PDB file of C-alpha atoms and ligand atoms in Angstrom:
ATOM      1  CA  UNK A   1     -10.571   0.678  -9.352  1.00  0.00           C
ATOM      2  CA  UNK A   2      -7.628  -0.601 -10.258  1.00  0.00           C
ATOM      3  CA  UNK A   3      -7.146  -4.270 -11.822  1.00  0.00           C
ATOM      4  CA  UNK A   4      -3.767  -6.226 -11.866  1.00  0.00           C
ATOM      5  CA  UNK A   5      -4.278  -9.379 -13.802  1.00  0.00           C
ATOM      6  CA  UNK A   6      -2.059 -11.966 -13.856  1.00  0.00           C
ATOM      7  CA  UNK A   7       1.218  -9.799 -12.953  1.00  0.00           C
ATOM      8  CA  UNK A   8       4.569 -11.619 -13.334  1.00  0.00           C
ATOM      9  CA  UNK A   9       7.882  -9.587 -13.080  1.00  0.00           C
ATOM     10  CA  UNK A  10      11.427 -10.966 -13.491  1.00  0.00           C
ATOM     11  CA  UNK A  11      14.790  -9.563 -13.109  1.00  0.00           C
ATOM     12  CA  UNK A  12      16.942 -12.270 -14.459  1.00  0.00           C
ATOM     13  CA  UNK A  13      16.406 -15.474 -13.229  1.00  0.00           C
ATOM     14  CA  UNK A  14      14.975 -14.146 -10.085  1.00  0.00           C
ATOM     15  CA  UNK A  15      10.518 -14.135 -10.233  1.00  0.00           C
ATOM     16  CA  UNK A  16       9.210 -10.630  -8.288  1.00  0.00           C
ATOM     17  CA  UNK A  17       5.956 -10.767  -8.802  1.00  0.00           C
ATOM     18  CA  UNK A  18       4.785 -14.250  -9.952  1.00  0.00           C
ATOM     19  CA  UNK A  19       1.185 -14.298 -12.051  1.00  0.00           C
ATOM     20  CA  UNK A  20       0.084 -11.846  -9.652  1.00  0.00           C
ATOM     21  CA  UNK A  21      -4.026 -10.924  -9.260  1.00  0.00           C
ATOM     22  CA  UNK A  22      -5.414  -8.068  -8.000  1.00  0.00           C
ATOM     23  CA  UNK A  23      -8.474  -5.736  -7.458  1.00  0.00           C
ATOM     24  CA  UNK A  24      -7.457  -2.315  -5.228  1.00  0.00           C
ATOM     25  CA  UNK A  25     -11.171  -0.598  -4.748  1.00  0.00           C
ATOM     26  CA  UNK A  26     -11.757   3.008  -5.703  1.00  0.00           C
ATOM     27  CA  UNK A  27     -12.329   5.672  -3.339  1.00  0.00           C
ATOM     28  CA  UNK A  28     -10.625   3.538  -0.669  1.00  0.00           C
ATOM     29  CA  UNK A  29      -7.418   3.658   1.290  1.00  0.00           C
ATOM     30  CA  UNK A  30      -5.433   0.445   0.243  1.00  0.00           C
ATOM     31  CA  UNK A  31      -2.221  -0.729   2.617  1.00  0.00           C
ATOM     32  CA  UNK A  32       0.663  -2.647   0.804  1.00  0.00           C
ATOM     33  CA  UNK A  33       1.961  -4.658   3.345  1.00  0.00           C
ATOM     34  CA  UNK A  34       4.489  -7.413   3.497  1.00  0.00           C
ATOM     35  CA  UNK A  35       7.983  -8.416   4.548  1.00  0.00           C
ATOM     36  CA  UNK A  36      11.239  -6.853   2.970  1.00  0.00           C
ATOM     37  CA  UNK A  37      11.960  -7.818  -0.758  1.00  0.00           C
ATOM     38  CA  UNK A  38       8.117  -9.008  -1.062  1.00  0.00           C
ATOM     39  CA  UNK A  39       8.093  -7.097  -4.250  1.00  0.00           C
ATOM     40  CA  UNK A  40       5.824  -3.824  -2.887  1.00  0.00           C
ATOM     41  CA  UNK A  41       7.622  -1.318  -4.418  1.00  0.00           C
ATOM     42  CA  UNK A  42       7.729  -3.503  -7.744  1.00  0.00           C
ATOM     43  CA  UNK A  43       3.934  -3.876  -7.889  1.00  0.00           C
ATOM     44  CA  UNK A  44       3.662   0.120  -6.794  1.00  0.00           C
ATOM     45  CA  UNK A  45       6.070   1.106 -10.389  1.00  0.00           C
ATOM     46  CA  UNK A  46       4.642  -1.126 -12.270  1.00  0.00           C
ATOM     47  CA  UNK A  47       1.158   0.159 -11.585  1.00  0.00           C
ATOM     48  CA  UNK A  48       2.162   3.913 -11.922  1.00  0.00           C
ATOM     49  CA  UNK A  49       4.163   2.938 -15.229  1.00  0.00           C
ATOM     50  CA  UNK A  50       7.783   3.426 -13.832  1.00  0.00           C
ATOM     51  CA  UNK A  51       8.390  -0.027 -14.958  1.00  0.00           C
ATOM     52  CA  UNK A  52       7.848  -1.925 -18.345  1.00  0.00           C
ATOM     53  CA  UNK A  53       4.740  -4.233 -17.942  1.00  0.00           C
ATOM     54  CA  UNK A  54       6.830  -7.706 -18.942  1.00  0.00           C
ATOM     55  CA  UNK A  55       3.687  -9.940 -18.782  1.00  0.00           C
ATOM     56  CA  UNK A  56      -0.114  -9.403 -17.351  1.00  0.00           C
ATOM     57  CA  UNK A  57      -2.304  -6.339 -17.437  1.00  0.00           C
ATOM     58  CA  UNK A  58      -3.172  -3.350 -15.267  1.00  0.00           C
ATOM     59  CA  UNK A  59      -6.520  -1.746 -15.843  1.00  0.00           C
ATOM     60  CA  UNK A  60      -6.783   1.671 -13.968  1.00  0.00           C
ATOM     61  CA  UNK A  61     -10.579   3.648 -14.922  1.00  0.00           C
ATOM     62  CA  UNK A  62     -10.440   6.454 -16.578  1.00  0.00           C
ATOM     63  CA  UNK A  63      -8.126   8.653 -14.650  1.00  0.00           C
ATOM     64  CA  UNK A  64      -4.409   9.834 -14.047  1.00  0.00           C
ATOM     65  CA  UNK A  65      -1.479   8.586 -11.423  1.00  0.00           C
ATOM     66  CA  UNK A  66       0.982  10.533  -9.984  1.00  0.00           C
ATOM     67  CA  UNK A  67       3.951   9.400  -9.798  1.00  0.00           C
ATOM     68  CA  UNK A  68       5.485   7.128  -6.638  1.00  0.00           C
ATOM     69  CA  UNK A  69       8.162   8.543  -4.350  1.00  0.00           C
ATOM     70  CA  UNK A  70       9.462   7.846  -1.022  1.00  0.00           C
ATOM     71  CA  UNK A  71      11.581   9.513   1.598  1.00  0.00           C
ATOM     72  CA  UNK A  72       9.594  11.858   3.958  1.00  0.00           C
ATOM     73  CA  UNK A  73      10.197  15.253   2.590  1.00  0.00           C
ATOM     74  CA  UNK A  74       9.464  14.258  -0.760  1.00  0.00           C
ATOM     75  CA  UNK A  75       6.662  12.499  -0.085  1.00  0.00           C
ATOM     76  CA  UNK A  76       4.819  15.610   2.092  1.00  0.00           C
ATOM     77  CA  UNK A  77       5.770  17.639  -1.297  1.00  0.00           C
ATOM     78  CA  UNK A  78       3.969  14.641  -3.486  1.00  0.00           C
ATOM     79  CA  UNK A  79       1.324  14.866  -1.515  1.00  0.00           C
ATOM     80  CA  UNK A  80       0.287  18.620  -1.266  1.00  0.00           C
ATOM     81  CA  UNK A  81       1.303  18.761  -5.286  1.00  0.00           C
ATOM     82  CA  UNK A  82      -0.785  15.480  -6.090  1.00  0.00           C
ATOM     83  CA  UNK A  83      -3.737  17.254  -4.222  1.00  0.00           C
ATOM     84  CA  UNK A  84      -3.349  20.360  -6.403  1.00  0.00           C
ATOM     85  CA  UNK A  85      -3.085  18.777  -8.855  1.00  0.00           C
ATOM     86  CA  UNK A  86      -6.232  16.703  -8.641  1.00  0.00           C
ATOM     87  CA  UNK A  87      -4.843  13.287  -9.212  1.00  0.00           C
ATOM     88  CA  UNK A  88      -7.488  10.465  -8.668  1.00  0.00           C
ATOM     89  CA  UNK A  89      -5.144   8.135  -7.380  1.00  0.00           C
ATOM     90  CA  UNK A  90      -2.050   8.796  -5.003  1.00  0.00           C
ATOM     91  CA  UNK A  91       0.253   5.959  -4.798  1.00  0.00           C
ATOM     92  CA  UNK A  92       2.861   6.573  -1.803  1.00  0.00           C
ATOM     93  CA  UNK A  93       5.488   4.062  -0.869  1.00  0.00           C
ATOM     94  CA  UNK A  94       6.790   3.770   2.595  1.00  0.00           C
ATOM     95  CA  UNK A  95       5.888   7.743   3.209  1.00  0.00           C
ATOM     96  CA  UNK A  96       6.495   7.187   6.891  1.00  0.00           C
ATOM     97  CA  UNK A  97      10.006   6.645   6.818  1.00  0.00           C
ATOM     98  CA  UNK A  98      11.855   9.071   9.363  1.00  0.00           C
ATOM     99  CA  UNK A  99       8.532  10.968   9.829  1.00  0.00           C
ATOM    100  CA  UNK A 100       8.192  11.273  13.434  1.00  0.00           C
ATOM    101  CA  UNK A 101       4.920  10.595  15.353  1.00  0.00           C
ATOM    102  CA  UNK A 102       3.002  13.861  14.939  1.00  0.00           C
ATOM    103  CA  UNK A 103       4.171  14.363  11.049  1.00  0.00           C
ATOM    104  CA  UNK A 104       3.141  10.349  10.894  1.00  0.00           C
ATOM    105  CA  UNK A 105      -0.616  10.955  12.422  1.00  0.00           C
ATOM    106  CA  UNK A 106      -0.749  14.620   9.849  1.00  0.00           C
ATOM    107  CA  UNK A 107       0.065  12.713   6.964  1.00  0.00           C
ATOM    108  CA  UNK A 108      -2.187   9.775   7.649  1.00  0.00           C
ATOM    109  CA  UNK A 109      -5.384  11.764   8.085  1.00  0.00           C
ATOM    110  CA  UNK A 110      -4.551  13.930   5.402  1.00  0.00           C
ATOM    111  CA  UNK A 111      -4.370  11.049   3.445  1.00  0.00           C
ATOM    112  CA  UNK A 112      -7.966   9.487   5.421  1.00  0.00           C
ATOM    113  CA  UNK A 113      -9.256  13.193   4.497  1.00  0.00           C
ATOM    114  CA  UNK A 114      -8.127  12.654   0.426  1.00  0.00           C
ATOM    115  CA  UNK A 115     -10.296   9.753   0.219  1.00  0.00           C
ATOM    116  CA  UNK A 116     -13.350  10.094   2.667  1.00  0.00           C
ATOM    117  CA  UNK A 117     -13.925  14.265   1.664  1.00  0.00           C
ATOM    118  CA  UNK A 118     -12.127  14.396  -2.093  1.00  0.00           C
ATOM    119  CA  UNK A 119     -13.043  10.478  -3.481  1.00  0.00           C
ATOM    120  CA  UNK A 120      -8.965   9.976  -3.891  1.00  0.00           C
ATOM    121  CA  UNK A 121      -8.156   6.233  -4.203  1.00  0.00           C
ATOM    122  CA  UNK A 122      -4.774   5.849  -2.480  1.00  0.00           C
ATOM    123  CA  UNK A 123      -2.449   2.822  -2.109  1.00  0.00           C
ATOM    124  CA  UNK A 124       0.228   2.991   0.169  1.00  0.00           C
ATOM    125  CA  UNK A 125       3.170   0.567   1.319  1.00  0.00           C
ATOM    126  CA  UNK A 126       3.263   0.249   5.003  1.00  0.00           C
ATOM    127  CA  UNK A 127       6.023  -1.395   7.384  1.00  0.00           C
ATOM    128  CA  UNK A 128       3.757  -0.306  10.568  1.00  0.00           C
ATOM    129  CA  UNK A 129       0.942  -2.652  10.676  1.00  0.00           C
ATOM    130  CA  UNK A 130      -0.659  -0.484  13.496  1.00  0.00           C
ATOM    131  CA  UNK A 131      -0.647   2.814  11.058  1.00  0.00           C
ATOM    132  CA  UNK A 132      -1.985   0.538   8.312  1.00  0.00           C
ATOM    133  CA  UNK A 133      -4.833  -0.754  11.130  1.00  0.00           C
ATOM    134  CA  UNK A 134      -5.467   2.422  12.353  1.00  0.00           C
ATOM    135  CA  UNK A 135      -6.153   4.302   9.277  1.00  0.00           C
ATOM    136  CA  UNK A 136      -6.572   2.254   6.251  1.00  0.00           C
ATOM    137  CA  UNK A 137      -9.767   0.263   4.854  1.00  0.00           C
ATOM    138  CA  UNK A 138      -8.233  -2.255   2.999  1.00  0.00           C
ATOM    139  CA  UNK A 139      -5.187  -4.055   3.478  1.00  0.00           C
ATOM    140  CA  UNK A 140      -2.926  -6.442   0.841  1.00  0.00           C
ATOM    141  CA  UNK A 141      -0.367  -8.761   2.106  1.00  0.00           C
ATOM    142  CA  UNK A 142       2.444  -9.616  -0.391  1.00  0.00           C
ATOM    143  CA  UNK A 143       4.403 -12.766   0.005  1.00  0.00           C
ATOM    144  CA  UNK A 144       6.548 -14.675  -2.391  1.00  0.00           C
ATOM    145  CA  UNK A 145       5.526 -12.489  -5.490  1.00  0.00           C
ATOM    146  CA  UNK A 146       1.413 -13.097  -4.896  1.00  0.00           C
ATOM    147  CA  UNK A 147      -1.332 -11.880  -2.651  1.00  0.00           C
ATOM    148  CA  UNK A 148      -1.274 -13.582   0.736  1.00  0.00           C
ATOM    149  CA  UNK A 149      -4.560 -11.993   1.872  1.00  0.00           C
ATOM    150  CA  UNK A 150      -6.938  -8.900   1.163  1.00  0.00           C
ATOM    151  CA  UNK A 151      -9.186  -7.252   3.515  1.00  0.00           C
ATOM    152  CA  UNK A 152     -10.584  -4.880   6.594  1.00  0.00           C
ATOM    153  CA  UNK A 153      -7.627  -4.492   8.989  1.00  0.00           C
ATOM    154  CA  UNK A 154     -10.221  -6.637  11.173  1.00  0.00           C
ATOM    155  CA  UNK A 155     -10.303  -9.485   8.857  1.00  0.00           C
ATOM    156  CA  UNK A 156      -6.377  -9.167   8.101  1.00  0.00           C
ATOM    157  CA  UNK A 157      -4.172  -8.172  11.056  1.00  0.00           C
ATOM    158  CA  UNK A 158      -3.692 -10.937  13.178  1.00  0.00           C
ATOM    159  CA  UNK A 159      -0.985 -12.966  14.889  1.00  0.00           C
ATOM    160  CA  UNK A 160      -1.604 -15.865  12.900  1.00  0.00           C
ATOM    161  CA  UNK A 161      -1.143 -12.861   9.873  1.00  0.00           C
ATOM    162  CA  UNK A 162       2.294 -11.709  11.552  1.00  0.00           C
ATOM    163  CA  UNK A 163       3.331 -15.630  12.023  1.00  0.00           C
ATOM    164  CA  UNK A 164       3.293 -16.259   8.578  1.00  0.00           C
ATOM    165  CA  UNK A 165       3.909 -13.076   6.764  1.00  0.00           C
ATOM    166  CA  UNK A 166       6.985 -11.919   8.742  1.00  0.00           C
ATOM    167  CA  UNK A 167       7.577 -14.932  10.747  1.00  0.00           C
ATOM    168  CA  UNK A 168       7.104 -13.097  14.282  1.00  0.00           C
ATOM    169  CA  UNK A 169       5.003 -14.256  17.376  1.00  0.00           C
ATOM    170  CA  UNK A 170       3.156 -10.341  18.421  1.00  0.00           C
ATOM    171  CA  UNK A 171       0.042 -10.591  20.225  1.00  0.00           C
ATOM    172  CA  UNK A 172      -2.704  -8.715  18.680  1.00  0.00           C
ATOM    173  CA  UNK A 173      -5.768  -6.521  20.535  1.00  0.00           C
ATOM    174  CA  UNK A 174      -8.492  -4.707  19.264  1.00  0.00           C
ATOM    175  CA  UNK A 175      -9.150  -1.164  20.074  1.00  0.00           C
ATOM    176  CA  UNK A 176     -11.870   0.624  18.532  1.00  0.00           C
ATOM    177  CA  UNK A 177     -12.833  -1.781  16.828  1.00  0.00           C
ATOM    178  CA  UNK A 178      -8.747  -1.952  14.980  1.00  0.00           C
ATOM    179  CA  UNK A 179      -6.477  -4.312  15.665  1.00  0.00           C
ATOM    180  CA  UNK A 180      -3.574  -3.206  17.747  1.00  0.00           C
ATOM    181  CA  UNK A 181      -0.108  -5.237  17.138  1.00  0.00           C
ATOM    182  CA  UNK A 182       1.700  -5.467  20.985  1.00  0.00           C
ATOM    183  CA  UNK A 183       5.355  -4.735  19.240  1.00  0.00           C
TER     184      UNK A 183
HETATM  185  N1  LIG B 201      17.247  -2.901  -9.023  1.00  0.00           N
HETATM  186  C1  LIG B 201      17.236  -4.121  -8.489  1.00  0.00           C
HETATM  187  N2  LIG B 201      18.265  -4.978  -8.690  1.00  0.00           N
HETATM  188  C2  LIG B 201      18.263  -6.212  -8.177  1.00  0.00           C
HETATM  189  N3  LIG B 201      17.276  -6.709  -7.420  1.00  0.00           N
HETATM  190  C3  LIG B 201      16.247  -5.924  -7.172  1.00  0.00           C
HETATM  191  C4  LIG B 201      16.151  -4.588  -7.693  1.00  0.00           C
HETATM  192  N4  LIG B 201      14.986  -4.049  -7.301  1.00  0.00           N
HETATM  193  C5  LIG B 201      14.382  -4.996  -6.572  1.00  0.00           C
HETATM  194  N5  LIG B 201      15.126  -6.121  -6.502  1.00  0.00           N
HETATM  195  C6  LIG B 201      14.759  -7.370  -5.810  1.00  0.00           C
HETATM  196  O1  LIG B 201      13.391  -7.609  -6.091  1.00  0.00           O
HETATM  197  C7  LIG B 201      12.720  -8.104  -4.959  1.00  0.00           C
HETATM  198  C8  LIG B 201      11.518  -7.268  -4.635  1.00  0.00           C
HETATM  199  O2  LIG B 201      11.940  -5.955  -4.398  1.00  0.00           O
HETATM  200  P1  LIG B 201      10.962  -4.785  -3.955  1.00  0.00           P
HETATM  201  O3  LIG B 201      11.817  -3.589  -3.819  1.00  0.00           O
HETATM  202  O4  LIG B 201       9.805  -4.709  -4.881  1.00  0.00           O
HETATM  203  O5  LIG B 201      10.468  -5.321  -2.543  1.00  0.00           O
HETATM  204  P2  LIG B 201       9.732  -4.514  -1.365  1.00  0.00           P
HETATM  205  O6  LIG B 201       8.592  -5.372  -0.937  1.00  0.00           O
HETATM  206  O7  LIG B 201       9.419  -3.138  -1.798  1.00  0.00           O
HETATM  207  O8  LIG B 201      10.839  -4.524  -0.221  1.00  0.00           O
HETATM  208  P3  LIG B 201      11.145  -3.445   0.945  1.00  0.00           P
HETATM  209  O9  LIG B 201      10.108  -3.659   2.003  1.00  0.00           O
HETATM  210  O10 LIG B 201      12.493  -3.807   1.432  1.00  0.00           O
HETATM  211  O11 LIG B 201      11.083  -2.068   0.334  1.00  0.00           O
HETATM  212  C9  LIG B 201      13.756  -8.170  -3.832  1.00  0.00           C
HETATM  213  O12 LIG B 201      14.210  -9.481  -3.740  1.00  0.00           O
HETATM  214  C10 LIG B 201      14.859  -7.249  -4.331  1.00  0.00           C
HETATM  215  O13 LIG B 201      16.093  -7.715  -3.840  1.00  0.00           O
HETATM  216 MG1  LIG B 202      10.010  -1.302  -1.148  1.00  0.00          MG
END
């Protein structure tokens, strides 16, 4: 598990992350979602110590982080080395970026397979709602600096969701029991 009390980040006058609270379960896959500049990849360094903690507290049991990296190559690479390498939890932000569909759907159930078969707990920032439907079991929406809403994909991915987090009308279905944004 990993605990984020009270998080506030600044960089000069401008407030990131402002008295932030959160709980990201163990053994789970955890989206980050939320719209450009909602402070994802802030939260994501500052929980895998990239960043100076300014104010607030991260508790994460007993265990080691890898690092966060993004860009597609680099993240496959992070990926097969964090699974070497045995690291309880694998924090990955925006690893989709220029992946194509089939490298996408490999990396995802990888990812599904790190948690379900090797008790990984992964957090990962998503701009694709429907990948973060489709294969996650948790999903955080950032907005303004704080936690909009946590939850299933069920409970979270909705249009009234995509209204106010992103400020775009998209119908929503469910498939399978997963919601399915109509982009
Ligand atoms: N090095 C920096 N210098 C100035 N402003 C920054 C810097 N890093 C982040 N910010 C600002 O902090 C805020 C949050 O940034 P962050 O990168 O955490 O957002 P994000 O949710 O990851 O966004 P994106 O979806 O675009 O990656 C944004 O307003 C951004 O402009
Ligand atoms: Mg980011």
């Amino acid at each position: 598990m990993i605990s984020v009390q009270n998080l506030t980040h600044q960089l000069g006058q401008q407030t990131i992350l402002n008295e932030l609270s959160l709980i990201i379960p163990k053994g789970k896959v955890t989206a980050l979602v939320g719209a450009n500049g909602a402070g994802k990849s802030t939260l994501l360094s500052l929980i895998a110590r990239l960043m100076k903690l300014q104010k607030g507290q991260i508790v994460i049991d007993n265990m080691s982080v890898g690092d966060t990296l993004s860009g597609g190559q680099r993240q496959r690479a992070y990926v097969a080395m964090t699974y070497a390498q045995n690291t309880d939890y694998m924090l990955l932000d925006e690893p989709l970026n220029n992946m194509d569909i089939a490298a996408s759907r490999a990396l995802m159930r990888v990812l599904r397979d790190l948690c379900e078969h090797h008790g990984r707990t992964i957090v990962i920032v998503l701009h694709d709602i429907n990948y973060a439907s489709a294969y996650t079991d948790n999903v955080v929406a950032l907005a303004e600096g704080k936690i909009d809403q946590q939850g299933t994909p069920l409970d979270v991915v909705t249009s009234a969701f995509l209204q106010r987090i992103y400020g775009t009308a998209a119908k929503v279905h469910i498939l399978d029991n997963r919601p399915f944004v109509q982009v």
